[in-house]
Tab-separated table of C-alpha atoms in Angstrom:
chain	number	residue	atom	x	y	z
X	6	MET	CA	-4.806	-21.593	29.219
X	7	ASP	CA	-3.139	-24.396	27.485
X	8	LYS	CA	0.096	-23.834	26.157
X	9	ASP	CA	-1.060	-24.082	23.106
X	10	LYS	CA	-2.812	-21.113	23.012
X	11	HIS	CA	-0.941	-19.138	24.755
X	12	ASN	CA	2.004	-20.248	22.302
X	13	GLU	CA	-0.394	-18.828	19.911
X	14	THR	CA	-1.255	-15.249	21.984
X	15	TYR	CA	2.305	-14.624	22.240
X	16	VAL	CA	3.288	-15.372	18.368
X	17	SER	CA	-0.666	-12.990	17.461
X	18	ASN	CA	0.867	-10.054	19.582
X	19	ILE	CA	4.248	-10.236	18.412
X	20	LEU	CA	2.507	-10.538	14.791
X	21	ASN	CA	0.255	-7.353	15.404
X	22	ASP	CA	2.209	-5.996	17.502
X	23	GLN	CA	4.893	-5.745	14.047
X	24	LEU	CA	2.542	-4.643	11.688
X	25	GLU	CA	1.037	-1.573	12.969
X	26	GLY	CA	4.492	-0.375	12.832
X	27	ILE	CA	4.950	-0.672	9.039
X	28	MET	CA	1.489	0.286	9.023
X	29	SER	CA	2.794	3.542	11.468
X	30	ASP	CA	5.406	3.727	8.428
X	31	GLU	CA	3.865	4.087	5.558
X	32	SER	CA	1.204	6.665	6.721
X	33	ASN	CA	4.763	9.035	7.499
X	34	ILE	CA	5.759	9.920	4.218
X	35	ASP	CA	7.169	13.459	3.891
X	36	ILE	CA	5.089	15.521	0.990
X	37	LYS	CA	7.139	18.367	0.134
X	38	VAL	CA	9.500	20.738	-1.897
X	39	GLY	CA	13.066	19.202	-2.637
X	40	THR	CA	11.283	15.767	-1.156
X	41	SER	CA	13.616	13.164	-4.010
X	42	PHE	CA	11.801	9.505	-5.449
X	43	SER	CA	14.186	7.594	-7.006
X	44	THR	CA	12.263	6.546	-9.769
X	45	TRP	CA	8.427	7.991	-11.254
X	46	GLU	CA	6.535	5.167	-9.910
X	47	ASP	CA	8.185	4.861	-6.334
X	48	ALA	CA	6.680	8.208	-6.591
X	49	GLU	CA	3.922	7.819	-7.620
X	50	ILE	CA	2.555	5.321	-5.185
X	51	LYS	CA	4.411	7.741	-2.811
X	52	LEU	CA	2.629	9.898	-2.853
X	53	ASN	CA	-0.742	8.068	-3.751
X	54	GLN	CA	-0.097	6.430	0.172
X	55	TYR	CA	0.069	10.508	1.331
X	56	ALA	CA	-3.190	11.696	-0.237
X	57	LYS	CA	-5.614	8.284	1.203
X	58	PHE	CA	-3.770	9.104	4.893
X	59	ALA	CA	-4.596	12.721	4.737
X	60	GLY	CA	-8.308	12.040	3.276
X	61	PHE	CA	-8.809	12.892	-1.026
X	62	SER	CA	-6.963	10.797	-3.745
X	63	LEU	CA	-5.414	12.586	-6.507
X	64	ARG	CA	-5.313	12.071	-10.693
X	65	ARG	CA	-1.855	12.399	-13.595
X	66	LYS	CA	-3.027	15.888	-14.732
X	67	ARG	CA	0.432	16.487	-17.298
X	68	VAL	CA	3.445	14.876	-18.429
X	69	GLU	CA	6.817	16.392	-20.325
X	70	SER	CA	8.826	13.562	-22.247
X	71	ASP	CA	12.234	14.815	-23.976
X	72	ASN	CA	13.480	13.459	-27.615
X	73	ASN	CA	14.538	10.431	-26.230
X	74	ARG	CA	10.860	9.365	-25.213
X	75	ILE	CA	11.577	10.029	-21.026
X	76	VAL	CA	9.549	11.839	-18.974
X	77	ARG	CA	11.321	14.711	-17.300
X	78	CYS	CA	8.000	16.355	-15.900
X	79	ARG	CA	4.213	15.342	-14.456
X	80	THR	CA	1.884	16.929	-12.417
X	81	PHE	CA	-0.634	15.052	-10.258
X	82	GLU	CA	-4.387	17.233	-8.851
X	83	CYS	CA	-6.558	16.263	-6.414
X	84	SER	CA	-9.228	14.353	-8.273
X	85	PHE	CA	-11.701	16.533	-7.551
X	86	SER	CA	-10.161	19.302	-10.042
X	87	GLY	CA	-11.107	21.241	-12.611
X	88	LYS	CA	-14.320	22.557	-13.491
X	89	SER	CA	-17.887	20.883	-14.221
X	90	ILE	CA	-19.267	20.769	-18.321
X	91	SER	CA	-22.230	21.682	-18.314
X	92	ASN	CA	-25.022	18.717	-19.872
X	93	GLN	CA	-26.513	22.231	-22.066
X	94	ILE	CA	-23.468	21.719	-23.823
X	95	ILE	CA	-22.601	18.565	-24.247
X	96	ASP	CA	-24.257	15.600	-26.910
X	97	ILE	CA	-27.459	14.433	-25.549
X	98	THR	CA	-25.988	10.645	-26.077
X	99	HIS	CA	-23.068	10.962	-23.695
X	100	GLN	CA	-24.959	12.886	-20.713
X	101	ARG	CA	-24.842	10.446	-18.422
X	102	GLN	CA	-27.058	11.243	-15.112
X	103	ARG	CA	-24.617	11.436	-12.151
X	104	SER	CA	-22.469	14.172	-9.758
X	105	SER	CA	-19.881	15.460	-11.138
X	106	GLN	CA	-16.686	14.846	-8.770
X	107	LYS	CA	-15.499	18.549	-10.352
X	108	ILE	CA	-15.614	20.825	-8.127
X	109	ILE	CA	-12.712	23.484	-9.142
X	110	CYS	CA	-10.014	22.202	-5.579
X	111	PRO	CA	-6.816	24.045	-6.650
X	112	TRP	CA	-4.413	20.850	-5.057
X	113	HIS	CA	-2.041	19.901	-7.560
X	114	ILE	CA	1.997	18.695	-6.909
X	115	ASN	CA	4.568	18.718	-9.095
X	116	LEU	CA	7.603	16.531	-10.579
X	117	THR	CA	10.512	16.599	-12.426
X	118	MET	CA	13.307	14.800	-13.108
X	119	PRO	CA	15.939	16.638	-14.866
X	120	LYS	CA	19.443	15.284	-17.530
X	121	SER	CA	21.527	15.953	-14.521
X	122	SER	CA	19.923	14.129	-12.927
X	123	THR	CA	18.719	11.072	-11.686
X	124	GLU	CA	16.025	11.098	-8.977
X	125	VAL	CA	12.529	12.931	-9.261
X	126	SER	CA	12.433	15.527	-7.244
X	127	ILE	CA	9.511	17.928	-5.385
X	128	THR	CA	10.154	21.058	-7.231
X	129	SER	CA	6.418	23.412	-6.508
X	130	ILE	CA	2.797	22.276	-4.183
X	131	THR	CA	-0.213	24.088	-4.051
X	132	GLY	CA	-1.568	22.323	-1.423
X	133	GLU	CA	-4.952	24.163	-0.501
X	134	HIS	CA	-8.514	21.832	-0.568
X	135	ASN	CA	-11.747	23.336	-1.149
X	136	TYR	CA	-13.550	21.053	0.822
X	137	SER	CA	-13.385	19.126	4.145
X	138	MET	CA	-11.841	15.325	3.440
X	139	ILE	CA	-13.332	12.641	3.754
X	140	THR	CA	-12.245	9.705	5.684
X	141	ASP	CA	-13.681	7.094	4.430
X	142	ILE	CA	-11.376	7.409	1.633
X	143	HIS	CA	-11.170	3.601	0.852
X	144	LEU	CA	-14.138	4.748	-1.322
X	145	TYR	CA	-12.415	6.489	-3.682
X	146	ALA	CA	-12.114	4.179	-6.759
X	147	PRO	CA	-8.569	4.485	-6.933
X	148	TYR	CA	-8.564	2.692	-3.029
X	149	ARG	CA	-11.898	1.002	-3.148
X	150	LYS	CA	-10.618	-3.311	-2.238
X	151	LEU	CA	-8.692	-5.419	-4.016
X	152	SER	CA	-10.833	-6.922	-7.254
X	153	ASN	CA	-11.763	-10.448	-7.704
X	154	GLU	CA	-8.878	-10.090	-10.587
X	155	ILE	CA	-5.753	-9.606	-8.356
X	156	LEU	CA	-6.818	-11.868	-5.272
X	157	GLU	CA	-7.414	-14.837	-7.909
X	158	LYS	CA	-3.924	-13.307	-8.379
X	159	ILE	CA	-2.207	-13.145	-5.012
X	160	GLU	CA	-4.170	-16.671	-3.783
X	161	PHE	CA	-2.250	-18.598	-7.833
X	162	TYR	CA	1.785	-16.667	-6.633
X	163	VAL	CA	1.307	-18.256	-2.866
X	164	ASN	CA	-0.564	-21.861	-3.661
X	165	LYS	CA	1.070	-22.038	-6.386
X	166	GLY	CA	4.250	-20.496	-6.766
X	167	ASN	CA	4.336	-20.382	-2.512
X	168	MET	CA	5.714	-16.685	-3.680
X	169	GLU	CA	5.934	-14.233	-0.528
X	170	SER	CA	4.625	-10.743	-0.305
X	171	LYS	CA	8.328	-9.003	-1.798
X	172	GLN	CA	7.506	-10.784	-4.727
X	173	ILE	CA	4.170	-10.870	-5.022
X	174	TYR	CA	3.960	-6.777	-4.868
X	175	PRO	CA	6.111	-5.991	-8.157
X	176	LEU	CA	4.174	-8.292	-10.079
X	177	LEU	CA	1.079	-7.064	-9.305
X	178	VAL	CA	1.903	-3.614	-9.714
X	179	ALA	CA	3.416	-4.230	-13.050
X	180	SER	CA	0.468	-6.402	-13.635
X	181	PHE	CA	-2.850	-3.286	-12.102
X	182	PRO	CA	-0.597	-0.057	-12.926
X	183	ASP	CA	-4.088	2.323	-12.697
X	184	GLN	CA	-4.613	-0.221	-9.468
X	185	TYR	CA	-2.986	0.871	-6.721
X	186	ILE	CA	-2.091	-2.013	-4.146
X	187	TYR	CA	-2.209	-0.750	-0.640
X	188	LYS	CA	0.395	-2.845	0.805
X	189	ARG	CA	-1.347	-4.356	4.506
X	190	ASP	CA	-4.369	-5.518	1.956
X	191	LEU	CA	-2.120	-7.016	0.360
X	192	TYR	CA	-0.919	-8.262	3.738
X	193	ASN	CA	-4.403	-9.733	4.330
X	194	ALA	CA	-5.238	-10.770	0.584
X	195	ILE	CA	-1.983	-13.261	2.065
X	196	GLN	CA	-3.034	-14.549	5.107
X	197	LYS	CA	-6.264	-15.756	3.335
X	198	PHE	CA	-4.592	-17.997	0.690
X	199	LYS	CA	-2.327	-18.909	3.670
X	200	SER	CA	-2.112	-21.573	6.634
X	201	PRO	CA	-1.352	-19.311	9.762
X	202	LEU	CA	1.235	-20.160	12.061
X	203	THR	CA	-0.227	-21.447	14.063
X	204	ASN	CA	-1.650	-24.307	12.440
X	205	ARG	CA	1.342	-25.846	10.854
X	206	HIS	CA	3.593	-28.549	11.963
X	207	GLY	CA	6.810	-28.675	10.838
X	208	ASP	CA	9.918	-28.878	12.601
X	209	THR	CA	10.043	-24.749	12.824
X	210	GLN	CA	6.914	-25.281	14.772
X	211	ASN	CA	7.478	-27.912	16.655
X	212	MET	CA	10.328	-26.373	18.160
X	213	ILE	CA	8.614	-23.254	19.238
X	214	ASN	CA	5.998	-25.613	21.316
X	215	LYS	CA	8.668	-27.386	22.495
X	216	LEU	CA	10.931	-23.875	23.668
X	217	PHE	CA	7.898	-22.352	24.996
X	218	GLU	CA	7.274	-25.838	27.577
X	219	LEU	CA	10.968	-25.331	28.161
X	220	LYS	CA	10.074	-21.775	29.330
X	221	ASP	CA	6.630	-22.748	31.527
X	222	GLN	CA	9.126	-25.287	33.706
X	223	GLU	CA	12.091	-22.040	33.641
X	224	PRO	CA	10.439	-19.098	34.632
X	225	GLY	CA	14.103	-17.635	34.039
X	226	TRP	CA	13.942	-18.711	30.594
X	227	ILE	CA	13.267	-15.437	28.250
X	228	ILE	CA	12.593	-16.139	24.168
X	229	TYR	CA	12.282	-13.325	21.279
X	230	THR	CA	11.043	-14.588	18.474
X	231	ARG	CA	10.375	-11.893	15.203
X	232	LEU	CA	8.264	-12.558	12.413
X	233	ASP	CA	7.807	-11.479	9.002
X	234	PRO	CA	4.859	-9.873	9.163
X	235	PHE	CA	3.757	-9.606	5.577
X	236	ASP	CA	4.730	-13.942	5.176
X	237	ASN	CA	4.073	-14.516	8.292
X	238	ARG	CA	8.085	-16.774	8.811
X	239	LEU	CA	9.665	-17.422	11.682
X	240	VAL	CA	12.953	-14.412	10.702
X	241	GLY	CA	14.544	-14.948	14.080
X	242	LEU	CA	14.836	-16.937	17.432
X	243	PHE	CA	17.183	-15.747	20.297
């Protein structure tokens, strides 16, 4: 194996290990009564992450605001909640030939942000479903792959704005509030629109190549590199 190939494989392994760690952290979301979130937006993002890994999808059911239009209570339910309405009682002009997703699933969760608190907290959970979880949860509408419009935005931010995932993510969330943006999908899209680290021949890459060359000459050398798992940038060299 030549030196360039060796370096490329080494860097790729580091990146994959760090990405797997981040995906593991995202899947390890604690949802129980008393769990708190900094904002309603953060709560909804975390609940959607939880639902995706559990094998179902969420939808908003109820929201209550105070006199100042500050949201104080909110309920989310399983997308299979509710009861189907028979076509016999619907105006024929509004009928559609499709099967209903409503099967009266009881799963729902209540959250509040009382005036005495600045955090959103889970107050109650009905955690039972009346159907089997679906492993291909990405097929649900809220979790489908990134739309072409979102991909165009990402490509613009990467190539024209030279922006990183930490900058791009909040912009996408604000621009597409009804679309769940999964960070792993964002990472993959960013990598699609930018050159891999190992194909860049700037000063940093030249330095890494030189260090690995010296390491091959001196077996006692130990080199540690740290990469940003989303932006593929070198952030540490030891």
